[in-house]
Coordinates of C-alpha atoms in Angstrom, one line a residue:
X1 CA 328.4 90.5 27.0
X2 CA 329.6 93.6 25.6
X3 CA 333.1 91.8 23.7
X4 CA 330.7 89.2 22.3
X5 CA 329.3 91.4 20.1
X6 CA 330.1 92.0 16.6
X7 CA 329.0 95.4 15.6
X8 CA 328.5 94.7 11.6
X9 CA 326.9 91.9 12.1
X10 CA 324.5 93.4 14.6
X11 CA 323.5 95.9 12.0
X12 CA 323.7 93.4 9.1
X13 CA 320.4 91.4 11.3
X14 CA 319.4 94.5 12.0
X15 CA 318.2 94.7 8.0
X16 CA 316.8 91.5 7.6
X17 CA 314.9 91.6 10.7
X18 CA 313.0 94.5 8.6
X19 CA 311.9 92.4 6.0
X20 CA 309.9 90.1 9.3
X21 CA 306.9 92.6 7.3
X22 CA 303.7 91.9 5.6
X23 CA 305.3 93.7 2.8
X24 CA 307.8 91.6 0.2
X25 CA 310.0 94.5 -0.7
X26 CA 311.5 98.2 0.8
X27 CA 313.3 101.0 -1.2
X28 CA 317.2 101.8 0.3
X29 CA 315.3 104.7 2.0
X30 CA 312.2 103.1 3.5
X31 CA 315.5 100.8 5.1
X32 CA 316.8 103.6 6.4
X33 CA 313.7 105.1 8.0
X34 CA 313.4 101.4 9.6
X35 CA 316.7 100.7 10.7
X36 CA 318.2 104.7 11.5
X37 CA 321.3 103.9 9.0
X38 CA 322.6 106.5 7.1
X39 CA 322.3 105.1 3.2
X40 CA 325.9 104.7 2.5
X41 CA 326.0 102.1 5.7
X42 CA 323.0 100.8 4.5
X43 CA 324.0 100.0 0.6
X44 CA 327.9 98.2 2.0
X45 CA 325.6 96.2 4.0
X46 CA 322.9 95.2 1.4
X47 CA 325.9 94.5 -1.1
X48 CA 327.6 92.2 1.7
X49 CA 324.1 90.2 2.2
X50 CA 323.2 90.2 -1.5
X51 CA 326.3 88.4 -2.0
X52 CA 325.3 85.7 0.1
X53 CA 321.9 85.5 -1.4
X54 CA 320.3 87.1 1.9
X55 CA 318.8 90.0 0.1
X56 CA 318.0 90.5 -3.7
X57 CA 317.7 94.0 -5.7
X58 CA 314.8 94.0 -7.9
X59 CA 315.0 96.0 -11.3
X60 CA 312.6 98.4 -9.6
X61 CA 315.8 98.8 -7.3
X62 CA 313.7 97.4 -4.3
X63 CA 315.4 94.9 -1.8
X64 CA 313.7 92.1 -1.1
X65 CA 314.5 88.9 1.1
X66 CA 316.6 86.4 -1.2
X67 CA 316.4 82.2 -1.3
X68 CA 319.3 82.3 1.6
X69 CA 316.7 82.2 4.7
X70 CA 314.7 80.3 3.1
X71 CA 317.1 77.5 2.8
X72 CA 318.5 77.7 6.0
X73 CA 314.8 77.6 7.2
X74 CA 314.6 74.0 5.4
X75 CA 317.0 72.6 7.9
X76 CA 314.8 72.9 11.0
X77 CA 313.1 70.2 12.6
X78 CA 309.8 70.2 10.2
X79 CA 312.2 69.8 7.2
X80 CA 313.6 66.5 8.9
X81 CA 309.7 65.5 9.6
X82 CA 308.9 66.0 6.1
X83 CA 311.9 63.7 4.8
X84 CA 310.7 61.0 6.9
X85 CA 307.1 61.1 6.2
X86 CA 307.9 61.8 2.3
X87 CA 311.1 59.8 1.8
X88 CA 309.0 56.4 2.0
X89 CA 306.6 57.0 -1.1
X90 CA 309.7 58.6 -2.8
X91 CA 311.4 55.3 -2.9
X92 CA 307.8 53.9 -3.6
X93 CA 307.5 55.4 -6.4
X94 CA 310.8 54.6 -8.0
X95 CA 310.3 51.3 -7.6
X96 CA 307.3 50.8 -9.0
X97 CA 307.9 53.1 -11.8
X98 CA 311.1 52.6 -12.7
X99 CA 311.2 56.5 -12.7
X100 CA 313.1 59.2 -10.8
X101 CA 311.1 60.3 -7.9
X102 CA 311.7 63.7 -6.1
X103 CA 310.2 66.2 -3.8
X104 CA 310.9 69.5 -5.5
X105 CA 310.2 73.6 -4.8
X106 CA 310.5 76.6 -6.2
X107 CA 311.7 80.0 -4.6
X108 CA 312.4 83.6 -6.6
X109 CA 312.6 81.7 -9.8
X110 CA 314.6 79.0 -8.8
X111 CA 313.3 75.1 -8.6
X112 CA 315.6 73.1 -6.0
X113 CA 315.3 69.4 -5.6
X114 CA 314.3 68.8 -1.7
X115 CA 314.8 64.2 -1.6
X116 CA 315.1 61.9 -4.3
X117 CA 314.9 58.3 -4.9
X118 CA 316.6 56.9 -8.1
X119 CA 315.5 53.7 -10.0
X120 CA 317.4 50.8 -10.3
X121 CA 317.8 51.4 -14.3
X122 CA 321.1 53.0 -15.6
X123 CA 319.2 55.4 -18.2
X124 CA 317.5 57.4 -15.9
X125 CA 317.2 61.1 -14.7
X126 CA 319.9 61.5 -12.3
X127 CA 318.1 64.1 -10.1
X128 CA 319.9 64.8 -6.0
X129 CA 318.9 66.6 -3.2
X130 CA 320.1 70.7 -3.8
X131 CA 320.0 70.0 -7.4
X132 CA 319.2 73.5 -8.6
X133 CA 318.1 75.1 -12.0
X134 CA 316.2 77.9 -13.2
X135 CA 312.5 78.5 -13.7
X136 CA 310.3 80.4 -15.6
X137 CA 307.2 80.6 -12.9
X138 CA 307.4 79.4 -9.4
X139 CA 304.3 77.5 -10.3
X140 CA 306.1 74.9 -12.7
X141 CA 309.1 73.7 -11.3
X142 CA 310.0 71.1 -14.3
X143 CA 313.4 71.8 -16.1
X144 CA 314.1 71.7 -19.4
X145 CA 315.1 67.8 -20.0
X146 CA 316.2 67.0 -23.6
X147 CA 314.9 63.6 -24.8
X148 CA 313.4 63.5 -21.2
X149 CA 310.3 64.5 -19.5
X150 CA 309.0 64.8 -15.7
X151 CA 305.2 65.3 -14.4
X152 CA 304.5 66.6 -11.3
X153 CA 301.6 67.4 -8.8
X154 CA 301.1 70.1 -5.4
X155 CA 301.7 69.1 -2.2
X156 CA 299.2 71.2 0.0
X157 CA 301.3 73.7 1.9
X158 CA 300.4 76.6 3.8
X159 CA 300.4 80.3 2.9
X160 CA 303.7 80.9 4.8
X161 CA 305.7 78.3 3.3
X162 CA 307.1 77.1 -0.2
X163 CA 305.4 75.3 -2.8
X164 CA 306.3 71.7 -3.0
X165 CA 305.2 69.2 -6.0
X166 CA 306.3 65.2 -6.3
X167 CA 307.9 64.5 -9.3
X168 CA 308.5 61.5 -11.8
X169 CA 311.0 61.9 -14.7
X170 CA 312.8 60.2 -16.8
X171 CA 313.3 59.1 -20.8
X172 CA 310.6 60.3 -22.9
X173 CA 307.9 57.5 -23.9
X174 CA 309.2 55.2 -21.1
X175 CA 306.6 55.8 -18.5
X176 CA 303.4 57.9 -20.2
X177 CA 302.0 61.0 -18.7
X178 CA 298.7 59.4 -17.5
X179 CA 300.8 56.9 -15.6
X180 CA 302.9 58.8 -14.1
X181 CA 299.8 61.1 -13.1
X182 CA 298.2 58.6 -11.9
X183 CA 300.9 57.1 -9.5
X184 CA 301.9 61.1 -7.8
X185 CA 298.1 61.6 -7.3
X186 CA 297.6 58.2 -5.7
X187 CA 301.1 58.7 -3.2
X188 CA 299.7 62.2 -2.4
X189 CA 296.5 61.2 -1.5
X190 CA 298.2 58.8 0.5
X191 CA 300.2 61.8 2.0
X192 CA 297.1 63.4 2.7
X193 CA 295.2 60.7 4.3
X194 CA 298.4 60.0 7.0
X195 CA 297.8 61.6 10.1
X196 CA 301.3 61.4 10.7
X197 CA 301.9 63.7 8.0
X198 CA 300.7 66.4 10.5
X199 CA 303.4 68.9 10.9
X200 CA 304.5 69.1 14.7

């Protein structure tokens, strides 16, 4: 109904829904060509959803979608069937380790810790779920751990979605690289092998 309606906001969607395109990133005026704002709406609007991460500005000046839908996204039903198919071998691993286990992914520079399971040990990496930190390439998603260290291997995803890698980290020298190797690559193939880990 017609008082339901906020107008801003309306035209706020109106944006994003622009960026539902094959293309990753629009100049102010191919928005306006898509949308029929004039530029000056446009740029209050842009500036309102940067601010919530919604859209980023590029130093080319292009806007391109920014990790907000994304981690909205995450919070959907597959998310949930993910934790429960992953969670299991994250708490796995830690035992057997001794080692911080995670599921971690990377989005516009950005590597975000997805679950965790911690080890019973009190020197340890103390790594939670929406632990954040910045990356150099959304292909590594290890941070910089003084007097620690972490390995990790892919997940398979699909072209639409994020990257996701398990992890092990902890101390440097307590658990060796091979080892740690060794124990990711045997719970992913484990992963793989599960036909419940079909997505619904």
């Amino acid at each position: 109904m017609a008082q339901d309606r906020v107008e801003a906001v309306e035209r706020a969607l109106t944006v994003l829904e622009v960026f539902d395109s094959p293309r990753d990133a629009f100049a102010l005026a191919e928005l306006a060509e898509a949308t029929g704002f004039y530029k000056s709406t446009l740029l209050r609007l842009l500036g309102s959803l940067a601010r919530f991460d919604y859209v980023q500005r590029g130093e080319d000046g292009r806007w391109r979608l920014g990790g907000s839908p994304a981690r909205l996204a995450r919070r959907h039903g597959p998310s949930r069937h993910l934790a429960a198919r992953v969670q299991p071998w994250l708490d796995r691993l830690a035992a057997e380790t001794g080692e911080t286990a995670a599921l971690l992914t990377t989005h516009s520079g950005e590597a975000e810790c997805r679950l965790a399971a911690l080890p019973e040990a009190s020197l340890r990496h103390d790594l939670r779920p929406g632990s954040r930190w910045p990356v150099e390439r959304d292909d590594d998603p290890r941070p910089l751990l003084p007097g620690g260290s972490m390995a990790c291997v892919a997940l398979p995803t699909g072209p639409e979605e994020l990257p996701l890698w398990l992890s092990l980290s902890g101390p440097a020298g307590r658990l060796s690289t091979d080892m740690a190797r060794r124990a990711l690559e045997t719970a992913r193939a484990a992963l793989d092998d599960d036909p419940r880990t079909e997505e619904p």
